[in-house]
CSV table of C-alpha atoms in Angstrom, one decimal:
chain,number,residue,atom,x,y,z
A,267,UNK,CA,144.7,-29.3,201.5
A,268,UNK,CA,144.1,-31.9,198.8
A,269,UNK,CA,140.8,-32.2,196.7
A,270,UNK,CA,139.5,-35.4,195.1
A,271,UNK,CA,137.7,-35.2,191.8
A,272,UNK,CA,135.3,-37.6,190.3
A,273,UNK,CA,135.9,-38.3,186.6
A,274,UNK,CA,133.0,-40.1,184.8
A,275,UNK,CA,132.3,-41.2,181.2
A,276,UNK,CA,135.8,-42.3,180.6
A,277,UNK,CA,136.7,-44.7,177.9
A,278,UNK,CA,137.0,-48.3,179.2
A,279,UNK,CA,140.6,-48.6,177.9
A,280,UNK,CA,141.8,-45.5,179.8
A,281,UNK,CA,144.4,-46.2,182.5
A,282,UNK,CA,145.2,-44.4,185.7
A,283,UNK,CA,148.5,-43.3,184.2
A,284,UNK,CA,146.6,-41.7,181.2
A,285,UNK,CA,144.3,-39.9,183.6
A,286,UNK,CA,147.3,-38.6,185.6
A,287,UNK,CA,148.9,-37.4,182.5
A,288,UNK,CA,145.9,-35.5,181.4
A,289,UNK,CA,145.1,-33.9,184.7
A,290,UNK,CA,148.7,-33.1,185.6
A,291,UNK,CA,148.6,-30.3,183.0
A,292,UNK,CA,146.4,-28.5,185.4
A,293,UNK,CA,148.5,-29.1,188.6
A,294,UNK,CA,150.3,-31.5,191.0
A,295,UNK,CA,148.5,-34.9,191.2
A,296,UNK,CA,148.6,-36.9,194.4
A,297,UNK,CA,146.7,-39.9,192.9
A,298,UNK,CA,144.8,-40.9,189.7
A,299,UNK,CA,142.9,-44.2,189.6
A,300,UNK,CA,140.4,-45.9,187.4
A,301,UNK,CA,137.8,-48.0,189.2
A,302,UNK,CA,137.6,-51.6,187.9
A,303,UNK,CA,135.2,-54.4,188.4
A,304,UNK,CA,136.8,-56.8,190.8
A,305,UNK,CA,135.5,-60.0,189.1
A,306,UNK,CA,136.4,-59.0,185.4
A,307,UNK,CA,139.1,-56.4,186.1
A,308,UNK,CA,137.3,-54.3,183.4
A,309,UNK,CA,137.0,-50.5,183.9
A,310,UNK,CA,133.6,-49.3,185.3
A,311,UNK,CA,134.0,-46.1,183.2
A,312,UNK,CA,134.9,-43.8,186.0
A,313,UNK,CA,137.8,-42.9,188.3
A,314,UNK,CA,139.2,-40.3,190.7
A,315,UNK,CA,142.0,-37.8,190.6
A,316,UNK,CA,143.3,-36.2,193.8
A,317,UNK,CA,145.0,-32.9,193.5
A,318,UNK,CA,147.5,-31.5,196.1
A,319,UNK,CA,146.1,-28.0,195.7
A,320,UNK,CA,142.4,-27.1,195.8
A,321,UNK,CA,142.7,-24.2,193.3
A,322,UNK,CA,144.4,-26.4,190.8
A,323,UNK,CA,141.6,-28.9,191.2
A,324,UNK,CA,139.0,-26.2,190.6
A,325,UNK,CA,140.8,-25.1,187.5
A,326,UNK,CA,140.9,-28.7,186.2
A,327,UNK,CA,137.1,-29.0,186.7
A,328,UNK,CA,136.5,-25.9,184.6
A,329,UNK,CA,139.0,-26.9,181.9
A,330,UNK,CA,138.2,-30.7,181.6
A,331,UNK,CA,134.4,-31.0,182.3
A,332,UNK,CA,133.0,-31.8,178.8
A,333,UNK,CA,136.5,-32.3,177.4
A,334,UNK,CA,136.7,-35.1,174.8
A,335,UNK,CA,139.2,-37.7,175.8
A,336,UNK,CA,139.4,-41.1,174.3
A,337,UNK,CA,136.3,-40.4,172.1
A,338,UNK,CA,134.1,-39.5,175.1
A,339,UNK,CA,133.1,-36.3,176.8
A,340,UNK,CA,134.4,-36.4,180.4
A,341,UNK,CA,132.3,-35.6,183.4
A,342,UNK,CA,134.4,-33.9,186.0
A,343,UNK,CA,133.3,-32.6,189.4
A,344,UNK,CA,134.3,-32.7,193.1
A,345,UNK,CA,133.9,-36.2,194.6
A,346,UNK,CA,131.3,-36.6,197.2
A,347,UNK,CA,132.1,-38.5,200.4
A,348,UNK,CA,131.1,-42.1,200.4
């Protein structure tokens, strides 16, 4: 079963590929996206990473919450439903 993580406080220049590269060190990634403003196409400073395996997602939360990436400390937790 897959688990989606919320990743906040990311640098505005960070891409989905960079997020995927960082998080893939902790397991198999299904999807990594940075949310952008539809009018300006500028990052909103957060994104989502979906892991294939729940245990790997939990390990990534522990390892990367507070981790400095792109000059900012990441906020990483399980995404809540819309």
